[in-house]
mmCIF file of C-alpha atoms in Angstrom:
data_model
loop_
_atom_site.group_PDB
_atom_site.id
_atom_site.type_symbol
_atom_site.label_atom_id
_atom_site.label_comp_id
_atom_site.label_asym_id
_atom_site.label_seq_id
_atom_site.Cartn_x
_atom_site.Cartn_y
_atom_site.Cartn_z
ATOM 1 C CA UNK A 1 116.467 101.568 135.538
ATOM 2 C CA UNK A 2 118.057 105.021 135.709
ATOM 3 C CA UNK A 3 116.985 107.801 133.328
ATOM 4 C CA UNK A 4 120.145 109.715 132.441
ATOM 5 C CA UNK A 5 119.044 111.859 129.522
ATOM 6 C CA UNK A 6 115.814 113.085 128.012
ATOM 7 C CA UNK A 7 114.903 114.393 124.580
ATOM 8 C CA UNK A 8 111.541 115.773 123.491
ATOM 9 C CA UNK A 9 110.738 116.140 119.811
ATOM 10 C CA UNK A 10 107.507 118.117 119.790
ATOM 11 C CA UNK A 11 106.204 121.087 117.853
ATOM 12 C CA UNK A 12 108.341 124.141 118.540
ATOM 13 C CA UNK A 13 111.002 122.175 120.429
ATOM 14 C CA UNK A 14 112.783 120.547 117.502
ATOM 15 C CA UNK A 15 112.935 121.728 113.924
ATOM 16 C CA UNK A 16 111.987 119.424 111.062
ATOM 17 C CA UNK A 17 111.405 116.470 113.404
ATOM 18 C CA UNK A 18 115.109 115.565 113.410
ATOM 19 C CA UNK A 19 116.610 112.902 115.599
ATOM 20 C CA UNK A 20 118.885 114.225 118.362
ATOM 21 C CA UNK A 21 122.558 114.025 117.449
ATOM 22 C CA UNK A 22 124.660 112.492 120.195
ATOM 23 C CA UNK A 23 128.233 113.629 120.799
ATOM 24 C CA UNK A 24 130.510 110.601 121.208
ATOM 25 C CA UNK A 25 133.800 112.510 121.037
ATOM 26 C CA UNK A 26 134.641 112.159 124.720
ATOM 27 C CA UNK A 27 133.359 108.704 125.614
ATOM 28 C CA UNK A 28 135.913 106.150 126.882
ATOM 29 C CA UNK A 29 137.007 103.591 124.300
ATOM 30 C CA UNK A 30 138.638 100.668 126.102
ATOM 31 C CA UNK A 31 139.669 97.579 124.103
ATOM 32 C CA UNK A 32 136.877 95.024 123.947
ATOM 33 C CA UNK A 33 137.649 91.333 123.477
ATOM 34 C CA UNK A 34 140.677 89.721 121.857
ATOM 35 C CA UNK A 35 140.482 91.020 118.273
ATOM 36 C CA UNK A 36 143.374 93.464 117.726
ATOM 37 C CA UNK A 37 142.761 97.176 117.243
ATOM 38 C CA UNK A 38 144.685 99.378 114.843
ATOM 39 C CA UNK A 39 145.917 96.498 112.698
ATOM 40 C CA UNK A 40 144.630 95.037 109.453
ATOM 41 C CA UNK A 41 142.251 92.088 109.866
ATOM 42 C CA UNK A 42 141.767 90.391 106.502
ATOM 43 C CA UNK A 43 140.813 86.763 107.128
ATOM 44 C CA UNK A 44 138.611 84.630 109.320
ATOM 45 C CA UNK A 45 140.040 82.610 112.174
ATOM 46 C CA UNK A 46 137.324 79.941 112.033
ATOM 47 C CA UNK A 47 137.107 77.452 109.117
ATOM 48 C CA UNK A 48 134.096 76.841 106.932
ATOM 49 C CA UNK A 49 132.768 80.391 107.197
ATOM 50 C CA UNK A 50 131.835 82.865 104.488
ATOM 51 C CA UNK A 51 131.604 86.416 105.794
ATOM 52 C CA UNK A 52 129.683 88.413 103.209
ATOM 53 C CA UNK A 53 130.448 92.120 103.517
ATOM 54 C CA UNK A 54 128.734 94.955 101.659
ATOM 55 C CA UNK A 55 130.275 98.413 101.290
ATOM 56 C CA UNK A 56 128.989 101.909 100.488
ATOM 57 C CA UNK A 57 125.281 101.562 101.295
ATOM 58 C CA UNK A 58 122.542 101.881 102.174
ATOM 59 C CA UNK A 59 121.107 102.394 98.727
ATOM 60 C CA UNK A 60 117.898 101.842 96.817
ATOM 61 C CA UNK A 61 118.817 98.168 96.350
ATOM 62 C CA UNK A 62 119.620 97.441 99.996
ATOM 63 C CA UNK A 63 116.076 96.436 100.945
ATOM 64 C CA UNK A 64 116.028 93.872 98.117
ATOM 65 C CA UNK A 65 119.380 92.550 99.303
ATOM 66 C CA UNK A 66 118.040 92.134 102.823
ATOM 67 C CA UNK A 67 115.106 90.195 101.383
ATOM 68 C CA UNK A 68 117.499 87.878 99.532
ATOM 69 C CA UNK A 69 119.668 87.316 102.595
ATOM 70 C CA UNK A 70 116.623 86.566 104.719
ATOM 71 C CA UNK A 71 115.297 84.091 102.158
ATOM 72 C CA UNK A 72 118.642 82.266 102.243
ATOM 73 C CA UNK A 73 119.042 82.482 106.026
ATOM 74 C CA UNK A 74 122.327 84.321 105.455
ATOM 75 C CA UNK A 75 123.931 86.854 107.774
ATOM 76 C CA UNK A 76 126.221 89.598 106.491
ATOM 77 C CA UNK A 77 128.143 92.693 107.540
ATOM 78 C CA UNK A 78 127.301 96.137 106.187
ATOM 79 C CA UNK A 79 129.938 98.880 106.162
ATOM 80 C CA UNK A 80 127.884 102.054 106.111
ATOM 81 C CA UNK A 81 128.619 105.397 104.451
ATOM 82 C CA UNK A 82 126.944 108.285 106.280
ATOM 83 C CA UNK A 83 126.540 111.026 103.689
ATOM 84 C CA UNK A 84 125.388 108.668 100.982
ATOM 85 C CA UNK A 85 124.695 110.921 98.008
ATOM 86 C CA UNK A 86 122.971 108.118 96.135
ATOM 87 C CA UNK A 87 119.979 108.672 98.392
ATOM 88 C CA UNK A 88 119.673 112.275 97.190
ATOM 89 C CA UNK A 89 119.050 113.063 100.858
ATOM 90 C CA UNK A 90 121.344 115.262 102.920
ATOM 91 C CA UNK A 91 119.521 114.595 106.168
ATOM 92 C CA UNK A 92 120.265 111.011 107.190
ATOM 93 C CA UNK A 93 118.876 111.829 110.628
ATOM 94 C CA UNK A 94 115.320 112.161 109.312
ATOM 95 C CA UNK A 95 113.413 109.485 111.257
ATOM 96 C CA UNK A 96 110.801 109.212 108.506
ATOM 97 C CA UNK A 97 113.378 108.496 105.805
ATOM 98 C CA UNK A 98 114.636 105.129 104.542
ATOM 99 C CA UNK A 99 118.162 105.379 105.951
ATOM 100 C CA UNK A 100 117.352 104.853 109.666
ATOM 101 C CA UNK A 101 114.735 102.235 108.821
ATOM 102 C CA UNK A 102 117.264 100.152 106.904
ATOM 103 C CA UNK A 103 119.838 100.407 109.688
ATOM 104 C CA UNK A 104 117.250 99.192 112.167
ATOM 105 C CA UNK A 105 116.219 96.373 109.861
ATOM 106 C CA UNK A 106 119.820 95.243 109.357
ATOM 107 C CA UNK A 107 120.305 95.055 113.089
ATOM 108 C CA UNK A 108 116.941 93.433 113.819
ATOM 109 C CA UNK A 109 117.620 90.679 111.276
ATOM 110 C CA UNK A 110 120.962 89.757 112.808
ATOM 111 C CA UNK A 111 123.384 91.446 110.440
ATOM 112 C CA UNK A 112 126.472 93.261 111.671
ATOM 113 C CA UNK A 113 126.840 96.997 111.107
ATOM 114 C CA UNK A 114 130.233 98.647 110.659
ATOM 115 C CA UNK A 115 131.551 102.078 109.732
ATOM 116 C CA UNK A 116 132.841 103.019 106.286
ATOM 117 C CA UNK A 117 133.309 106.720 107.202
ATOM 118 C CA UNK A 118 130.951 109.644 106.767
ATOM 119 C CA UNK A 119 131.804 110.710 103.212
ATOM 120 C CA UNK A 120 133.878 107.803 101.818
ATOM 121 C CA UNK A 121 137.017 109.911 102.090
ATOM 122 C CA UNK A 122 140.507 108.534 101.476
ATOM 123 C CA UNK A 123 141.917 108.308 104.996
ATOM 124 C CA UNK A 124 145.542 108.483 103.887
ATOM 125 C CA UNK A 125 144.841 111.931 102.412
ATOM 126 C CA UNK A 126 143.288 113.293 105.614
ATOM 127 C CA UNK A 127 144.829 114.865 108.688
ATOM 128 C CA UNK A 128 144.394 113.100 112.047
ATOM 129 C CA UNK A 129 141.599 115.551 112.839
ATOM 130 C CA UNK A 130 139.985 114.892 109.472
ATOM 131 C CA UNK A 131 139.968 111.146 110.065
ATOM 132 C CA UNK A 132 138.511 111.673 113.519
ATOM 133 C CA UNK A 133 135.740 113.895 112.168
ATOM 134 C CA UNK A 134 134.834 111.302 109.526
ATOM 135 C CA UNK A 135 134.399 108.710 112.259
ATOM 136 C CA UNK A 136 132.611 110.920 114.779
ATOM 137 C CA UNK A 137 130.082 112.326 112.341
ATOM 138 C CA UNK A 138 128.874 108.858 111.394
ATOM 139 C CA UNK A 139 128.956 107.784 115.034
ATOM 140 C CA UNK A 140 126.434 110.510 115.843
ATOM 141 C CA UNK A 141 123.973 108.928 113.413
ATOM 142 C CA UNK A 142 124.552 105.404 114.726
ATOM 143 C CA UNK A 143 124.115 106.644 118.288
ATOM 144 C CA UNK A 144 120.894 108.479 117.467
ATOM 145 C CA UNK A 145 119.314 105.718 115.396
ATOM 146 C CA UNK A 146 120.578 102.584 117.144
ATOM 147 C CA UNK A 147 121.930 103.646 120.529
ATOM 148 C CA UNK A 148 125.392 102.203 119.891
ATOM 149 C CA UNK A 149 128.468 102.762 117.738
ATOM 150 C CA UNK A 150 130.403 100.039 115.891
ATOM 151 C CA UNK A 151 133.898 98.822 116.695
ATOM 152 C CA UNK A 152 134.462 97.531 113.144
ATOM 153 C CA UNK A 153 135.628 99.845 110.367
ATOM 154 C CA UNK A 154 136.639 99.411 106.741
ATOM 155 C CA UNK A 155 138.693 102.255 105.234
ATOM 156 C CA UNK A 156 137.256 103.636 101.986
ATOM 157 C CA UNK A 157 139.181 102.408 98.945
ATOM 158 C CA UNK A 158 140.879 100.009 101.410
ATOM 159 C CA UNK A 159 143.364 102.851 101.792
ATOM 160 C CA UNK A 160 145.188 103.064 105.099
ATOM 161 C CA UNK A 161 148.673 103.569 106.518
ATOM 162 C CA UNK A 162 150.384 103.525 109.907
ATOM 163 C CA UNK A 163 148.887 106.903 110.794
ATOM 164 C CA UNK A 164 145.407 105.618 109.940
ATOM 165 C CA UNK A 165 145.856 102.513 112.063
ATOM 166 C CA UNK A 166 147.121 104.629 114.942
ATOM 167 C CA UNK A 167 144.006 106.800 114.788
ATOM 168 C CA UNK A 168 141.739 103.757 114.511
ATOM 169 C CA UNK A 169 143.326 102.235 117.599
ATOM 170 C CA UNK A 170 142.762 105.424 119.589
ATOM 171 C CA UNK A 171 139.142 105.530 118.405
ATOM 172 C CA UNK A 172 138.595 101.862 119.244
ATOM 173 C CA UNK A 173 138.126 100.393 115.772
ATOM 174 C CA UNK A 174 139.184 97.137 114.148
ATOM 175 C CA UNK A 175 140.503 97.737 110.613
ATOM 176 C CA UNK A 176 138.658 95.146 108.507
ATOM 177 C CA UNK A 177 139.952 94.155 105.091
ATOM 178 C CA UNK A 178 139.042 91.082 102.992
ATOM 179 C CA UNK A 179 140.655 88.129 101.249
ATOM 180 C CA UNK A 180 138.091 87.583 98.487
ATOM 181 C CA UNK A 181 137.555 90.647 96.324
ATOM 182 C CA UNK A 182 134.762 89.825 93.896
ATOM 183 C CA UNK A 183 135.292 93.090 91.981
ATOM 184 C CA UNK A 184 131.536 93.291 91.526
ATOM 185 C CA UNK A 185 131.902 97.079 91.347
ATOM 186 C CA UNK A 186 133.523 96.714 87.911
ATOM 187 C CA UNK A 187 130.424 95.116 86.421
ATOM 188 C CA UNK A 188 132.257 92.187 84.778
ATOM 189 C CA UNK A 189 130.339 89.433 86.520
ATOM 190 C CA UNK A 190 131.797 86.616 84.461
ATOM 191 C CA UNK A 191 135.185 87.597 85.857
ATOM 192 C CA UNK A 192 133.702 88.018 89.330
ATOM 193 C CA UNK A 193 132.238 84.514 89.224
ATOM 194 C CA UNK A 194 135.660 83.236 88.297
ATOM 195 C CA UNK A 195 137.186 84.822 91.409
ATOM 196 C CA UNK A 196 134.625 83.083 93.592
ATOM 197 C CA UNK A 197 134.813 79.624 92.029
ATOM 198 C CA UNK A 198 138.622 79.617 91.976
ATOM 199 C CA UNK A 199 138.764 80.708 95.614
ATOM 200 C CA UNK A 200 136.363 77.980 96.676
ATOM 201 C CA UNK A 201 138.287 75.412 94.617
ATOM 202 C CA UNK A 202 141.627 76.493 96.091
ATOM 203 C CA UNK A 203 140.231 75.929 99.560
ATOM 204 C CA UNK A 204 139.363 72.343 98.556
ATOM 205 C CA UNK A 205 136.655 72.167 101.209
ATOM 206 C CA UNK A 206 134.932 74.334 103.750
ATOM 207 C CA UNK A 207 136.901 72.568 106.497
ATOM 208 C CA UNK A 208 140.137 74.086 105.224
ATOM 209 C CA UNK A 209 139.108 77.559 104.179
ATOM 210 C CA UNK A 210 137.033 80.591 105.049
ATOM 211 C CA UNK A 211 136.679 83.985 103.432
ATOM 212 C CA UNK A 212 135.799 87.611 104.051
ATOM 213 C CA UNK A 213 134.302 88.803 100.774
ATOM 214 C CA UNK A 214 134.019 92.282 99.306
ATOM 215 C CA UNK A 215 130.647 93.095 97.743
ATOM 216 C CA UNK A 216 128.529 96.214 97.252
ATOM 217 C CA UNK A 217 124.828 96.906 97.722
ATOM 218 C CA UNK A 218 124.877 100.023 95.534
ATOM 219 C CA UNK A 219 124.901 98.169 92.183
ATOM 220 C CA UNK A 220 121.632 96.753 90.873
ATOM 221 C CA UNK A 221 123.091 93.693 89.125
ATOM 222 C CA UNK A 222 125.272 92.867 92.100
ATOM 223 C CA UNK A 223 122.170 92.652 94.259
ATOM 224 C CA UNK A 224 119.729 91.111 91.784
ATOM 225 C CA UNK A 225 121.995 88.614 89.997
ATOM 226 C CA UNK A 226 125.474 88.200 91.439
ATOM 227 C CA UNK A 227 124.712 87.873 95.152
ATOM 228 C CA UNK A 228 122.083 85.128 94.620
ATOM 229 C CA UNK A 229 124.644 83.235 92.533
ATOM 230 C CA UNK A 230 127.298 83.599 95.256
ATOM 231 C CA UNK A 231 124.850 82.305 97.843
ATOM 232 C CA UNK A 232 124.042 79.247 95.724
ATOM 233 C CA UNK A 233 127.718 78.457 95.060
ATOM 234 C CA UNK A 234 128.604 78.843 98.728
ATOM 235 C CA UNK A 235 125.812 76.480 99.718
ATOM 236 C CA UNK A 236 127.078 73.883 97.250
ATOM 237 C CA UNK A 237 130.531 74.145 98.831
ATOM 238 C CA UNK A 238 129.090 73.853 102.330
ATOM 239 C CA UNK A 239 129.992 77.270 103.691
ATOM 240 C CA UNK A 240 128.156 78.848 106.602
ATOM 241 C CA UNK A 241 127.106 82.463 106.117
ATOM 242 C CA UNK A 242 128.292 84.577 109.039
ATOM 243 C CA UNK A 243 129.163 88.120 110.023
ATOM 244 C CA UNK A 244 132.771 89.298 110.209
ATOM 245 C CA UNK A 245 132.580 89.245 113.985
ATOM 246 C CA UNK A 246 131.398 85.645 113.941
ATOM 247 C CA UNK A 247 134.110 84.473 111.559
ATOM 248 C CA UNK A 248 136.688 86.008 113.911
ATOM 249 C CA UNK A 249 135.133 84.382 116.964
ATOM 250 C CA UNK A 250 134.316 87.783 118.483
ATOM 251 C CA UNK A 251 131.301 87.823 120.872
ATOM 252 C CA UNK A 252 128.517 89.983 119.464
ATOM 253 C CA UNK A 253 128.442 92.429 122.402
ATOM 254 C CA UNK A 254 131.993 93.464 121.411
ATOM 255 C CA UNK A 255 130.882 94.494 117.920
ATOM 256 C CA UNK A 256 129.463 97.724 119.346
ATOM 257 C CA UNK A 257 129.984 100.254 122.121
ATOM 258 C CA UNK A 258 127.319 101.863 124.211
ATOM 259 C CA UNK A 259 127.001 105.381 122.792
ATOM 260 C CA UNK A 260 127.059 106.922 126.273
ATOM 261 C CA UNK A 261 129.417 104.799 128.383
ATOM 262 C CA UNK A 262 131.782 103.564 125.659
ATOM 263 C CA UNK A 263 131.676 100.100 127.180
ATOM 264 C CA UNK A 264 130.631 96.888 125.436
ATOM 265 C CA UNK A 265 127.069 97.162 124.243
ATOM 266 C CA UNK A 266 124.682 95.424 126.634
ATOM 267 C CA UNK A 267 122.675 93.779 123.883
ATOM 268 C CA UNK A 268 119.367 95.073 125.230
ATOM 269 C CA UNK A 269 116.631 95.135 122.570
ATOM 270 C CA UNK A 270 116.466 98.339 120.566
ATOM 271 C CA UNK A 271 113.391 97.409 118.524
ATOM 272 C CA UNK A 272 110.211 99.032 119.778
ATOM 273 C CA UNK A 273 107.526 96.675 121.137
ATOM 274 C CA UNK A 274 104.984 95.670 118.517
ATOM 275 C CA UNK A 275 102.076 96.095 120.921
ATOM 276 C CA UNK A 276 100.881 99.672 121.118
ATOM 277 C CA UNK A 277 99.985 100.955 124.569
ATOM 278 C CA UNK A 278 98.883 104.508 125.287
ATOM 279 C CA UNK A 279 98.337 106.418 128.500
ATOM 280 C CA UNK A 280 96.628 109.807 128.628
ATOM 281 C CA UNK A 281 97.358 112.506 131.178
ATOM 282 C CA UNK A 282 94.783 115.221 131.904
ATOM 283 C CA UNK A 283 91.366 115.790 133.370
ATOM 284 C CA UNK A 284 88.426 113.989 131.853
ATOM 285 C CA UNK A 285 86.754 115.923 129.094
ATOM 286 C CA UNK A 286 89.849 118.052 128.497
ATOM 287 C CA UNK A 287 90.786 119.032 124.979
ATOM 288 C CA UNK A 288 93.480 117.237 122.975
ATOM 289 C CA UNK A 289 95.884 120.133 123.597
ATOM 290 C CA UNK A 290 95.955 119.321 127.317
ATOM 291 C CA UNK A 291 96.283 115.571 126.854
ATOM 292 C CA UNK A 292 99.563 113.737 126.334
ATOM 293 C CA UNK A 293 99.728 110.308 124.731
ATOM 294 C CA UNK A 294 102.693 108.007 125.237
ATOM 295 C CA UNK A 295 103.101 105.499 122.438
ATOM 296 C CA UNK A 296 105.513 102.659 123.132
ATOM 297 C CA UNK A 297 106.139 102.305 119.414
ATOM 298 C CA UNK A 298 107.694 105.774 119.306
ATOM 299 C CA UNK A 299 109.565 105.501 122.595
ATOM 300 C CA UNK A 300 113.127 104.242 122.359
ATOM 301 C CA UNK A 301 114.908 102.758 125.344
ATOM 302 C CA UNK A 302 118.629 102.095 125.436
ATOM 303 C CA UNK A 303 120.863 100.773 128.204
ATOM 304 C CA UNK A 304 121.820 104.305 129.187
ATOM 305 C CA UNK A 305 119.085 106.631 127.986
ATOM 306 C CA UNK A 306 115.340 106.913 127.741
ATOM 307 C CA UNK A 307 114.111 109.065 124.860
ATOM 308 C CA UNK A 308 110.465 109.945 124.417
ATOM 309 C CA UNK A 309 109.414 111.223 121.007
ATOM 310 C CA UNK A 310 106.064 112.910 120.551
ATOM 311 C CA UNK A 311 105.373 113.941 116.963
ATOM 312 C CA UNK A 312 102.525 116.445 116.430
ATOM 313 C CA UNK A 313 100.090 116.233 113.557
ATOM 314 C CA UNK A 314 100.954 118.605 110.698
ATOM 315 C CA UNK A 315 98.061 120.928 111.529
ATOM 316 C CA UNK A 316 99.144 121.137 115.151
ATOM 317 C CA UNK A 317 102.742 121.859 114.236
ATOM 318 C CA UNK A 318 101.720 124.692 111.918
ATOM 319 C CA UNK A 319 99.634 126.320 114.606
ATOM 320 C CA UNK A 320 102.333 126.325 117.284
ATOM 321 C CA UNK A 321 102.581 129.644 119.137
ATOM 322 C CA UNK A 322 104.902 130.799 121.973
ATOM 323 C CA UNK A 323 102.175 129.942 124.465
ATOM 324 C CA UNK A 324 101.592 126.501 122.969
ATOM 325 C CA UNK A 325 105.334 125.854 122.954
ATOM 326 C CA UNK A 326 105.341 126.435 126.699
ATOM 327 C CA UNK A 327 102.436 124.033 126.966
ATOM 328 C CA UNK A 328 104.355 121.520 124.861
ATOM 329 C CA UNK A 329 107.257 121.672 127.296
ATOM 330 C CA UNK A 330 104.951 120.953 130.239
ATOM 331 C CA UNK A 331 103.241 118.202 128.260
ATOM 332 C CA UNK A 332 106.632 116.797 127.350
ATOM 333 C CA UNK A 333 107.613 116.525 131.008
ATOM 334 C CA UNK A 334 104.344 114.728 131.674
ATOM 335 C CA UNK A 335 105.083 112.382 128.768
ATOM 336 C CA UNK A 336 108.442 111.495 130.286
ATOM 337 C CA UNK A 337 106.829 110.654 133.621
ATOM 338 C CA UNK A 338 104.283 108.480 131.829
ATOM 339 C CA UNK A 339 107.008 106.721 129.871
ATOM 340 C CA UNK A 340 108.962 106.071 133.059
ATOM 341 C CA UNK A 341 105.851 104.671 134.700
ATOM 342 C CA UNK A 342 105.287 102.331 131.765
ATOM 343 C CA UNK A 343 108.894 101.163 131.941
ATOM 344 C CA UNK A 344 108.727 100.447 135.653
ATOM 345 C CA UNK A 345 105.465 98.583 135.108
ATOM 346 C CA UNK A 346 107.267 96.139 132.841
ATOM 347 C CA UNK A 347 110.238 95.652 135.175
#
């Protein structure tokens, strides 16, 4: 394993305990797989599949939705908005907040994660630079939280034109649409149920049809009432719940790019080990200020980077002085060496 970058988040070295933002603006973006880039993809290529997609989250109902999907053994695709005002949180890079935790849970439970832009802007009303900034800003969060960036994108308002597709192709994104709009965002669920039942009936059987649906995890009744109904109806019709990538026959390592190399994501685990292992550095009997603890649960390893995060206790952070900041830097270097030793021990 090669350590190519290092980040320390300790008292005095990083304000507010923020995650490091990674710049993905200059990474290579070669085509991955056979799914076209810069063109509209609106239907599955494999029969009998139901690709549930959820736009505009995460939100306060997303955790409940994940519970429902897990209970029904259903996989889905989430098109994420970065600056999601519904959270009433401007800092989506706060590692203690719900946003990163939900992204990690989505990924850990086998769901696909896609981009829906940073601010849900209408891409046809933006300049090429504006579209690029919307993509890059959200990429920085994905890279920091998950270690990869998606190759699947859904334009906000499903609004795109030739210029949008050109930019998406350059940035290495598939433009994902849908062929079953439930209109759950309108709140008329009787009408929404009609869209679903008529679509399933028109397909006659799961062997002859498949769908990419449009749903939202930002509406309480969509999550609590409508989605469970859709799952039940789909089961009755024999559909298999899949991600968009699966319904297109796209291998899962092509759904994402490595945030450093731009190549197909390696698929290496990003979830921290459950077992906690600590190693202390320092002479016996030394005070806590001269001892460094490496916790595998707060150490994130990706295919290209090793990042060690040491979070001080509140009292320690408040007492940080210029001298202690220098000590933190030395301790941080020791922490990195310990982390590397732990990694090599497992290889």
